[in-house]
PDB file of C-alpha atoms in Angstrom:
ATOM      1  CA  MET A   7      25.339  88.612  54.061  1.00  0.00           C
ATOM      2  CA  GLN A   8      27.374  91.166  56.002  1.00  0.00           C
ATOM      3  CA  ILE A   9      27.432  91.336  59.794  1.00  0.00           C
ATOM      4  CA  ASN A  10      29.076  94.208  61.662  1.00  0.00           C
ATOM      5  CA  ILE A  11      29.531  93.979  65.431  1.00  0.00           C
ATOM      6  CA  LEU A  12      30.860  96.609  67.815  1.00  0.00           C
ATOM      7  CA  SER A  13      31.105  96.212  71.578  1.00  0.00           C
ATOM      8  CA  THR A  14      32.841  98.414  74.143  1.00  0.00           C
ATOM      9  CA  ALA A  15      33.090  98.264  77.915  1.00  0.00           C
ATOM     10  CA  ALA A  16      32.000 101.220  79.992  1.00  0.00           C
ATOM     11  CA  GLY A  17      35.422 101.605  81.560  1.00  0.00           C
ATOM     12  CA  ILE A  18      38.423  99.546  82.533  1.00  0.00           C
ATOM     13  CA  LYS A  19      36.372  96.650  83.904  1.00  0.00           C
ATOM     14  CA  PRO A  20      35.641  93.565  81.757  1.00  0.00           C
ATOM     15  CA  ASN A  21      32.893  93.878  79.170  1.00  0.00           C
ATOM     16  CA  GLU A  22      29.762  92.052  80.363  1.00  0.00           C
ATOM     17  CA  ASP A  23      28.095  92.313  76.936  1.00  0.00           C
ATOM     18  CA  LEU A  24      28.709  89.781  74.198  1.00  0.00           C
ATOM     19  CA  ALA A  25      27.657  89.593  70.547  1.00  0.00           C
ATOM     20  CA  CYS A  26      28.488  86.636  68.332  1.00  0.00           C
ATOM     21  CA  HIS A  27      27.224  84.627  65.382  1.00  0.00           C
ATOM     22  CA  PHE A  28      27.781  81.208  63.861  1.00  0.00           C
ATOM     23  CA  THR A  29      26.545  79.277  60.853  1.00  0.00           C
ATOM     24  CA  HIS A  30      25.344  75.666  60.926  1.00  0.00           C
ATOM     25  CA  ALA A  31      26.128  72.999  58.346  1.00  0.00           C
ATOM     26  CA  ASP A  32      22.815  73.587  56.556  1.00  0.00           C
ATOM     27  CA  GLY A  33      23.530  77.323  56.270  1.00  0.00           C
ATOM     28  CA  THR A  34      21.269  78.433  59.123  1.00  0.00           C
ATOM     29  CA  LEU A  35      22.675  81.584  60.732  1.00  0.00           C
ATOM     30  CA  ASP A  36      22.418  82.251  64.468  1.00  0.00           C
ATOM     31  CA  VAL A  37      23.111  85.793  65.719  1.00  0.00           C
ATOM     32  CA  LEU A  38      23.228  86.346  69.476  1.00  0.00           C
ATOM     33  CA  MET A  39      23.233  89.419  71.696  1.00  0.00           C
ATOM     34  CA  PHE A  40      23.934  89.091  75.436  1.00  0.00           C
ATOM     35  CA  ASP A  41      23.872  91.704  78.176  1.00  0.00           C
ATOM     36  CA  GLY A  42      25.198  90.347  81.455  1.00  0.00           C
ATOM     37  CA  ALA A  43      23.557  92.078  84.399  1.00  0.00           C
ATOM     38  CA  SER A  44      25.976  93.867  86.710  1.00  0.00           C
ATOM     39  CA  SER A  45      26.659  91.870  89.843  1.00  0.00           C
ATOM     40  CA  VAL A  46      24.964  93.050  93.027  1.00  0.00           C
ATOM     41  CA  SER A  47      27.298  90.936  95.153  1.00  0.00           C
ATOM     42  CA  ASP A  48      30.339  92.115  97.079  1.00  0.00           C
ATOM     43  CA  GLN A  49      32.469  89.457  95.390  1.00  0.00           C
ATOM     44  CA  HIS A  50      32.707  87.231  92.326  1.00  0.00           C
ATOM     45  CA  TYR A  51      32.380  83.501  92.959  1.00  0.00           C
ATOM     46  CA  LEU A  52      32.925  81.956  89.518  1.00  0.00           C
ATOM     47  CA  ASP A  53      35.714  84.054  87.994  1.00  0.00           C
ATOM     48  CA  ALA A  54      37.429  86.647  90.155  1.00  0.00           C
ATOM     49  CA  GLU A  55      39.319  88.200  87.238  1.00  0.00           C
ATOM     50  CA  LEU A  56      36.670  88.217  84.521  1.00  0.00           C
ATOM     51  CA  GLY A  57      33.705  88.660  86.852  1.00  0.00           C
ATOM     52  CA  ASP A  58      30.669  86.410  87.157  1.00  0.00           C
ATOM     53  CA  PRO A  59      28.414  88.208  84.624  1.00  0.00           C
ATOM     54  CA  ALA A  60      31.040  88.082  81.862  1.00  0.00           C
ATOM     55  CA  TRP A  61      31.907  84.483  82.760  1.00  0.00           C
ATOM     56  CA  PHE A  62      28.259  83.491  82.485  1.00  0.00           C
ATOM     57  CA  VAL A  63      27.557  85.039  79.087  1.00  0.00           C
ATOM     58  CA  GLN A  64      30.821  83.784  77.605  1.00  0.00           C
ATOM     59  CA  GLN A  65      30.427  80.241  78.901  1.00  0.00           C
ATOM     60  CA  PHE A  66      26.768  80.077  77.913  1.00  0.00           C
ATOM     61  CA  ALA A  67      27.493  81.367  74.409  1.00  0.00           C
ATOM     62  CA  LEU A  68      30.192  78.708  74.061  1.00  0.00           C
ATOM     63  CA  ALA A  69      27.846  75.967  75.277  1.00  0.00           C
ATOM     64  CA  LEU A  70      25.139  77.140  72.897  1.00  0.00           C
ATOM     65  CA  GLN A  71      27.535  77.119  69.957  1.00  0.00           C
ATOM     66  CA  GLN A  72      28.593  73.586  70.895  1.00  0.00           C
ATOM     67  CA  THR A  73      25.070  72.201  71.220  1.00  0.00           C
ATOM     68  CA  ALA A  74      22.588  74.281  69.194  1.00  0.00           C
ATOM     69  CA  THR A  75      21.092  72.727  66.096  1.00  0.00           C
ATOM     70  CA  PRO A  76      18.424  73.927  63.644  1.00  0.00           C
ATOM     71  CA  ALA A  77      16.657  70.608  64.227  1.00  0.00           C
ATOM     72  CA  HIS A  78      15.599  71.832  67.670  1.00  0.00           C
ATOM     73  CA  THR A  79      13.642  74.917  68.661  1.00  0.00           C
ATOM     74  CA  GLN A  80      15.552  77.837  70.102  1.00  0.00           C
ATOM     75  CA  ALA A  81      13.784  77.290  73.423  1.00  0.00           C
ATOM     76  CA  ASP A  82      14.973  73.688  73.561  1.00  0.00           C
ATOM     77  CA  CYS A  83      18.479  74.721  72.500  1.00  0.00           C
ATOM     78  CA  ILE A  84      18.606  77.166  75.419  1.00  0.00           C
ATOM     79  CA  VAL A  85      17.717  74.442  77.907  1.00  0.00           C
ATOM     80  CA  HIS A  86      20.258  72.034  76.402  1.00  0.00           C
ATOM     81  CA  ALA A  87      23.036  74.638  76.436  1.00  0.00           C
ATOM     82  CA  LEU A  88      22.346  75.491  80.059  1.00  0.00           C
ATOM     83  CA  GLN A  89      22.495  71.821  81.008  1.00  0.00           C
ATOM     84  CA  THR A  90      25.787  71.529  79.130  1.00  0.00           C
ATOM     85  CA  LEU A  91      27.244  74.555  80.906  1.00  0.00           C
ATOM     86  CA  ARG A  92      26.300  73.211  84.318  1.00  0.00           C
ATOM     87  CA  THR A  93      27.755  69.798  83.488  1.00  0.00           C
ATOM     88  CA  GLN A  94      31.011  71.243  82.159  1.00  0.00           C
ATOM     89  CA  HIS A  95      31.461  73.407  85.259  1.00  0.00           C
ATOM     90  CA  SER A  96      29.799  71.178  87.852  1.00  0.00           C
ATOM     91  CA  SER A  97      32.777  71.201  90.232  1.00  0.00           C
ATOM     92  CA  LEU A  98      33.026  74.982  90.169  1.00  0.00           C
ATOM     93  CA  LEU A  99      29.293  75.477  90.631  1.00  0.00           C
ATOM     94  CA  GLN A 100      29.139  72.988  93.492  1.00  0.00           C
ATOM     95  CA  THR A 101      31.995  74.596  95.416  1.00  0.00           C
ATOM     96  CA  ALA A 102      30.856  78.186  94.864  1.00  0.00           C
ATOM     97  CA  ALA A 103      28.498  78.772  97.781  1.00  0.00           C
ATOM     98  CA  MET A 104      26.656  81.713  96.275  1.00  0.00           C
ATOM     99  CA  PRO A 105      23.716  83.604  97.763  1.00  0.00           C
ATOM    100  CA  ALA A 106      20.760  83.800  95.381  1.00  0.00           C
ATOM    101  CA  TYR A 107      21.363  87.493  94.690  1.00  0.00           C
ATOM    102  CA  ALA A 108      24.857  86.634  93.403  1.00  0.00           C
ATOM    103  CA  TRP A 109      23.701  84.149  90.767  1.00  0.00           C
ATOM    104  CA  PRO A 110      24.494  85.698  87.381  1.00  0.00           C
ATOM    105  CA  ILE A 111      21.732  86.629  84.954  1.00  0.00           C
ATOM    106  CA  ALA A 112      21.719  88.101  81.459  1.00  0.00           C
ATOM    107  CA  ALA A 113      19.476  89.467  78.766  1.00  0.00           C
ATOM    108  CA  LEU A 114      19.579  87.523  75.507  1.00  0.00           C
ATOM    109  CA  SER A 115      18.210  88.160  72.031  1.00  0.00           C
ATOM    110  CA  TRP A 116      18.775  85.386  69.490  1.00  0.00           C
ATOM    111  CA  LEU A 117      18.073  85.726  65.782  1.00  0.00           C
ATOM    112  CA  ARG A 118      17.857  82.543  63.730  1.00  0.00           C
ATOM    113  CA  MET A 119      17.958  82.993  59.950  1.00  0.00           C
ATOM    114  CA  PRO A 120      17.371  79.862  57.814  1.00  0.00           C
ATOM    115  CA  ALA A 121      19.361  79.558  54.597  1.00  0.00           C
ATOM    116  CA  ASN A 122      16.369  78.329  52.586  1.00  0.00           C
ATOM    117  CA  GLY A 123      14.492  81.624  52.640  1.00  0.00           C
ATOM    118  CA  GLU A 124      12.025  80.644  55.346  1.00  0.00           C
ATOM    119  CA  GLU A 125      10.990  83.168  57.992  1.00  0.00           C
ATOM    120  CA  CYS A 126      13.502  84.298  60.575  1.00  0.00           C
ATOM    121  CA  SER A 127      12.793  83.698  64.242  1.00  0.00           C
ATOM    122  CA  LEU A 128      13.677  85.833  67.252  1.00  0.00           C
ATOM    123  CA  TYR A 129      13.964  84.503  70.798  1.00  0.00           C
ATOM    124  CA  ALA A 130      14.227  87.143  73.526  1.00  0.00           C
ATOM    125  CA  LEU A 131      14.808  87.198  77.271  1.00  0.00           C
ATOM    126  CA  GLY A 132      15.364  90.518  79.031  1.00  0.00           C
ATOM    127  CA  ASP A 133      15.730  93.935  77.477  1.00  0.00           C
ATOM    128  CA  CYS A 134      18.068  93.785  74.488  1.00  0.00           C
ATOM    129  CA  LYS A 135      16.572  95.566  71.473  1.00  0.00           C
ATOM    130  CA  SER A 136      15.982  94.341  67.906  1.00  0.00           C
ATOM    131  CA  PHE A 137      14.901  96.470  64.938  1.00  0.00           C
ATOM    132  CA  LEU A 138      14.313  96.079  61.221  1.00  0.00           C
ATOM    133  CA  LEU A 139      15.092  98.919  58.795  1.00  0.00           C
ATOM    134  CA  ASP A 140      13.264  98.375  55.515  1.00  0.00           C
ATOM    135  CA  ALA A 141      13.994  99.699  52.032  1.00  0.00           C
ATOM    136  CA  GLN A 142      11.719 102.710  52.617  1.00  0.00           C
ATOM    137  CA  ALA A 143      13.725 103.659  55.744  1.00  0.00           C
ATOM    138  CA  LYS A 144      10.859 102.588  57.996  1.00  0.00           C
ATOM    139  CA  VAL A 145      11.869 101.060  61.320  1.00  0.00           C
ATOM    140  CA  ILE A 146      10.005  98.136  62.856  1.00  0.00           C
ATOM    141  CA  ASP A 147      10.530  97.237  66.509  1.00  0.00           C
ATOM    142  CA  LEU A 148      10.776  93.449  66.327  1.00  0.00           C
ATOM    143  CA  ASP A 149      10.495  92.996  70.094  1.00  0.00           C
ATOM    144  CA  PRO A 150       8.422  95.846  71.606  1.00  0.00           C
ATOM    145  CA  TYR A 151       9.191  95.060  75.229  1.00  0.00           C
ATOM    146  CA  ASP A 152       9.261  97.482  78.148  1.00  0.00           C
ATOM    147  CA  ASN A 153      11.017  96.334  81.300  1.00  0.00           C
ATOM    148  CA  PRO A 154       8.572  97.160  84.138  1.00  0.00           C
ATOM    149  CA  GLN A 155      11.392  97.331  86.651  1.00  0.00           C
ATOM    150  CA  GLU A 156      13.120 100.142  84.758  1.00  0.00           C
ATOM    151  CA  GLY A 157      10.422 102.685  85.583  1.00  0.00           C
ATOM    152  CA  ILE A 158      10.670 101.903  89.284  1.00  0.00           C
ATOM    153  CA  LEU A 159      14.448 102.102  89.163  1.00  0.00           C
ATOM    154  CA  LYS A 160      14.510 105.390  87.253  1.00  0.00           C
ATOM    155  CA  THR A 161      12.178 106.980  89.794  1.00  0.00           C
ATOM    156  CA  ALA A 162      14.378 105.820  92.659  1.00  0.00           C
ATOM    157  CA  VAL A 163      17.534 107.093  90.934  1.00  0.00           C
ATOM    158  CA  GLU A 164      15.984 110.500  90.292  1.00  0.00           C
ATOM    159  CA  GLU A 165      14.956 110.819  93.944  1.00  0.00           C
ATOM    160  CA  LEU A 166      18.513 110.042  95.034  1.00  0.00           C
ATOM    161  CA  LYS A 167      19.931 112.523  92.526  1.00  0.00           C
ATOM    162  CA  GLN A 168      17.664 115.190  93.956  1.00  0.00           C
ATOM    163  CA  GLN A 169      19.309 114.456  97.297  1.00  0.00           C
ATOM    164  CA  GLY A 170      22.693 115.234  95.747  1.00  0.00           C
ATOM    165  CA  LEU A 171      24.081 111.701  95.881  1.00  0.00           C
ATOM    166  CA  ASP A 172      26.796 110.711  93.400  1.00  0.00           C
ATOM    167  CA  GLU A 173      26.863 107.467  91.408  1.00  0.00           C
ATOM    168  CA  GLN A 174      28.661 105.456  94.085  1.00  0.00           C
ATOM    169  CA  ALA A 175      26.342 106.654  96.837  1.00  0.00           C
ATOM    170  CA  ARG A 176      23.264 105.992  94.710  1.00  0.00           C
ATOM    171  CA  TRP A 177      24.437 102.443  94.074  1.00  0.00           C
ATOM    172  CA  ALA A 178      24.903 101.822  97.811  1.00  0.00           C
ATOM    173  CA  ARG A 179      21.403 103.118  98.611  1.00  0.00           C
ATOM    174  CA  LEU A 180      19.802 101.061  95.848  1.00  0.00           C
ATOM    175  CA  LEU A 181      21.696  97.845  96.583  1.00  0.00           C
ATOM    176  CA  PRO A 182      19.093  96.250  98.922  1.00  0.00           C
ATOM    177  CA  MET A 183      16.343  96.797  96.341  1.00  0.00           C
ATOM    178  CA  LEU A 184      18.553  95.508  93.535  1.00  0.00           C
ATOM    179  CA  ARG A 185      19.440  92.382  95.498  1.00  0.00           C
ATOM    180  CA  GLU A 186      15.804  91.697  96.305  1.00  0.00           C
ATOM    181  CA  ARG A 187      14.960  92.025  92.626  1.00  0.00           C
ATOM    182  CA  ARG A 188      17.812  89.692  91.634  1.00  0.00           C
ATOM    183  CA  VAL A 189      16.596  87.003  94.054  1.00  0.00           C
ATOM    184  CA  ALA A 190      13.086  87.275  92.612  1.00  0.00           C
ATOM    185  CA  GLN A 191      14.415  86.947  89.072  1.00  0.00           C
ATOM    186  CA  ASN A 192      16.484  83.880  89.897  1.00  0.00           C
ATOM    187  CA  ASN A 193      13.685  82.202  91.864  1.00  0.00           C
ATOM    188  CA  SER A 194      10.889  82.896  89.402  1.00  0.00           C
ATOM    189  CA  PRO A 195       8.983  79.788  88.228  1.00  0.00           C
ATOM    190  CA  GLN A 196       8.915  81.415  84.773  1.00  0.00           C
ATOM    191  CA  PRO A 197      12.150  83.416  84.500  1.00  0.00           C
ATOM    192  CA  SER A 198      12.042  86.266  82.000  1.00  0.00           C
ATOM    193  CA  ILE A 199      15.832  86.530  81.881  1.00  0.00           C
ATOM    194  CA  LEU A 200      18.591  84.023  81.212  1.00  0.00           C
ATOM    195  CA  CYS A 201      19.735  82.628  84.538  1.00  0.00           C
ATOM    196  CA  LEU A 202      22.017  79.896  85.786  1.00  0.00           C
ATOM    197  CA  HIS A 203      19.473  78.017  87.916  1.00  0.00           C
ATOM    198  CA  PRO A 204      16.021  78.482  86.340  1.00  0.00           C
ATOM    199  CA  GLN A 205      13.153  77.256  88.507  1.00  0.00           C
ATOM    200  CA  GLY A 206      10.958  76.562  85.497  1.00  0.00           C
ATOM    201  CA  ARG A 207      10.562  77.078  81.766  1.00  0.00           C
ATOM    202  CA  PHE A 208      11.882  80.408  80.474  1.00  0.00           C
ATOM    203  CA  ALA A 209       9.146  82.933  79.682  1.00  0.00           C
ATOM    204  CA  ALA A 210      10.754  84.047  76.441  1.00  0.00           C
ATOM    205  CA  ARG A 211       9.192  86.276  73.817  1.00  0.00           C
ATOM    206  CA  GLU A 212       9.273  84.615  70.398  1.00  0.00           C
ATOM    207  CA  TYR A 213       8.590  86.135  66.986  1.00  0.00           C
ATOM    208  CA  ARG A 214       8.692  85.158  63.319  1.00  0.00           C
ATOM    209  CA  PHE A 215       9.236  87.598  60.464  1.00  0.00           C
ATOM    210  CA  SER A 216      10.581  87.880  56.928  1.00  0.00           C
ATOM    211  CA  LEU A 217      13.881  89.592  56.120  1.00  0.00           C
ATOM    212  CA  ALA A 218      14.271  90.865  52.561  1.00  0.00           C
ATOM    213  CA  ALA A 219      17.600  91.309  50.800  1.00  0.00           C
ATOM    214  CA  ASP A 220      17.299  95.120  50.888  1.00  0.00           C
ATOM    215  CA  GLU A 221      16.586  95.287  54.625  1.00  0.00           C
ATOM    216  CA  ARG A 222      18.885  95.686  57.610  1.00  0.00           C
ATOM    217  CA  LEU A 223      18.507  94.205  61.036  1.00  0.00           C
ATOM    218  CA  PHE A 224      19.895  95.742  64.223  1.00  0.00           C
ATOM    219  CA  MET A 225      20.395  94.164  67.630  1.00  0.00           C
ATOM    220  CA  MET A 226      21.740  96.089  70.607  1.00  0.00           C
ATOM    221  CA  THR A 227      22.087  96.096  74.373  1.00  0.00           C
ATOM    222  CA  ASP A 228      20.427  98.763  76.482  1.00  0.00           C
ATOM    223  CA  GLY A 229      23.823 100.424  76.932  1.00  0.00           C
ATOM    224  CA  PHE A 230      23.880 101.351  73.246  1.00  0.00           C
ATOM    225  CA  TYR A 231      20.143 102.079  73.206  1.00  0.00           C
ATOM    226  CA  ARG A 232      20.769 104.841  75.770  1.00  0.00           C
ATOM    227  CA  LEU A 233      21.183 107.059  72.689  1.00  0.00           C
ATOM    228  CA  VAL A 234      17.384 106.826  72.456  1.00  0.00           C
ATOM    229  CA  GLU A 235      15.972 105.813  75.815  1.00  0.00           C
ATOM    230  CA  SER A 236      18.136 107.718  78.294  1.00  0.00           C
ATOM    231  CA  TYR A 237      19.728 110.588  76.375  1.00  0.00           C
ATOM    232  CA  HIS A 238      17.011 111.256  73.761  1.00  0.00           C
ATOM    233  CA  LEU A 239      19.566 112.082  71.076  1.00  0.00           C
ATOM    234  CA  TYR A 240      17.664 109.943  68.556  1.00  0.00           C
ATOM    235  CA  ASP A 241      14.407 108.132  68.102  1.00  0.00           C
ATOM    236  CA  ASP A 242      14.284 104.571  66.817  1.00  0.00           C
ATOM    237  CA  GLN A 243      14.075 105.558  63.177  1.00  0.00           C
ATOM    238  CA  SER A 244      16.825 108.151  63.207  1.00  0.00           C
ATOM    239  CA  LEU A 245      19.148 105.874  65.206  1.00  0.00           C
ATOM    240  CA  MET A 246      18.894 103.000  62.727  1.00  0.00           C
ATOM    241  CA  GLN A 247      19.198 105.317  59.749  1.00  0.00           C
ATOM    242  CA  THR A 248      22.224 107.070  61.217  1.00  0.00           C
ATOM    243  CA  CYS A 249      23.894 103.768  62.104  1.00  0.00           C
ATOM    244  CA  SER A 250      23.474 102.805  58.446  1.00  0.00           C
ATOM    245  CA  THR A 251      24.901 106.039  57.060  1.00  0.00           C
ATOM    246  CA  ARG A 252      27.575 107.011  59.598  1.00  0.00           C
ATOM    247  CA  GLY A 253      28.572 103.540  60.750  1.00  0.00           C
ATOM    248  CA  LEU A 254      28.707 101.883  64.145  1.00  0.00           C
ATOM    249  CA  GLU A 255      32.091 103.312  65.167  1.00  0.00           C
ATOM    250  CA  ALA A 256      30.864 106.889  64.798  1.00  0.00           C
ATOM    251  CA  MET A 257      27.724 106.154  66.795  1.00  0.00           C
ATOM    252  CA  MET A 258      29.652 104.472  69.586  1.00  0.00           C
ATOM    253  CA  GLN A 259      32.008 107.424  69.755  1.00  0.00           C
ATOM    254  CA  GLU A 260      29.063 109.800  69.997  1.00  0.00           C
ATOM    255  CA  LEU A 261      27.597 107.730  72.825  1.00  0.00           C
ATOM    256  CA  ARG A 262      30.824 107.728  74.834  1.00  0.00           C
ATOM    257  CA  MET A 263      31.490 111.423  74.267  1.00  0.00           C
ATOM    258  CA  HIS A 264      27.983 112.264  75.440  1.00  0.00           C
ATOM    259  CA  GLU A 265      28.375 110.123  78.557  1.00  0.00           C
ATOM    260  CA  ALA A 266      31.722 111.708  79.374  1.00  0.00           C
ATOM    261  CA  GLY A 267      29.978 115.038  79.765  1.00  0.00           C
ATOM    262  CA  LYS A 268      27.003 113.854  81.799  1.00  0.00           C
ATOM    263  CA  SER A 269      26.368 112.968  85.431  1.00  0.00           C
ATOM    264  CA  GLY A 270      24.482 109.768  84.629  1.00  0.00           C
ATOM    265  CA  GLY A 271      20.917 110.969  84.186  1.00  0.00           C
ATOM    266  CA  MET A 272      18.198 108.696  85.544  1.00  0.00           C
ATOM    267  CA  THR A 273      20.435 105.619  85.472  1.00  0.00           C
ATOM    268  CA  VAL A 274      22.221 103.703  88.206  1.00  0.00           C
ATOM    269  CA  LYS A 275      25.494 103.797  86.255  1.00  0.00           C
ATOM    270  CA  LYS A 276      26.880 106.843  84.464  1.00  0.00           C
ATOM    271  CA  ALA A 277      27.921 104.604  81.567  1.00  0.00           C
ATOM    272  CA  ASP A 278      27.229 101.018  80.612  1.00  0.00           C
ATOM    273  CA  ASP A 279      28.769  98.411  78.356  1.00  0.00           C
ATOM    274  CA  ALA A 280      27.378  99.018  74.875  1.00  0.00           C
ATOM    275  CA  THR A 281      27.037  96.581  71.991  1.00  0.00           C
ATOM    276  CA  VAL A 282      25.392  96.750  68.575  1.00  0.00           C
ATOM    277  CA  THR A 283      25.108  94.366  65.629  1.00  0.00           C
ATOM    278  CA  MET A 284      24.081  95.452  62.116  1.00  0.00           C
ATOM    279  CA  LEU A 285      23.131  92.750  59.623  1.00  0.00           C
ATOM    280  CA  ASN A 286      22.847  93.546  55.909  1.00  0.00           C
ATOM    281  CA  ALA A 287      20.875  90.683  54.421  1.00  0.00           C
ATOM    282  CA  GLY A 288      21.708  91.356  50.776  1.00  0.00           C
ATOM    283  CA  GLN A 289      25.457  91.913  51.025  1.00  0.00           C
TER     284      GLN A 289
END
């Protein structure tokens, strides 16, 4: 088993993505991909230096590593980890009088790979991407999810670009809509993203699949997937194949060089934190 991870921040600010993995006593492997959503608040309440999104994904990942067990479902592990996080930081969370739009949220994709050869399982909240590249170079989208909000946001961004607004001005114009959306996400009775104060059971997407020794699995945040979705430099198949042949460093460099020469396209931010994990099952 070989796992390669590469994560870079969009600029000088802290990286709000996180990729990690850990192995349980029975050999079960957990691989996690987080994408903390950019804050739509004027201030950070939980960690002024790191920022609330990065604080949330890092503290949740730590709580999950402390509490997760193969004896429980991934869904139950998520609930337990969130309870642990809130208990560990109860004083901080009680004193931080945060408006609902400031509560941190994140996308999460979680691969669980048993050591006994049983099927892998994938638990997904939000819009991280997961793909399988088989021995015939065919790519399978393990979590074919389209974020319905993205289409609305892209249309709004394009309209503002047509008005000649730069990235900072676009963000200011979109902020009321983004805050309204964040409140709805945090107050949903079936949240589709990882959030700090869920109002009900998470509406996660869950899958089971086999992973052969000659196959590769990729997980990535939408910042890295811009190579396909926003910039159209690759399709799914060519991106996974090129990651395999050229390596993750070369692909990340290509992404950042492309963004350096663009005005942001139909995105709120010109560049985003970008993270990718490549798992070679047979190595």
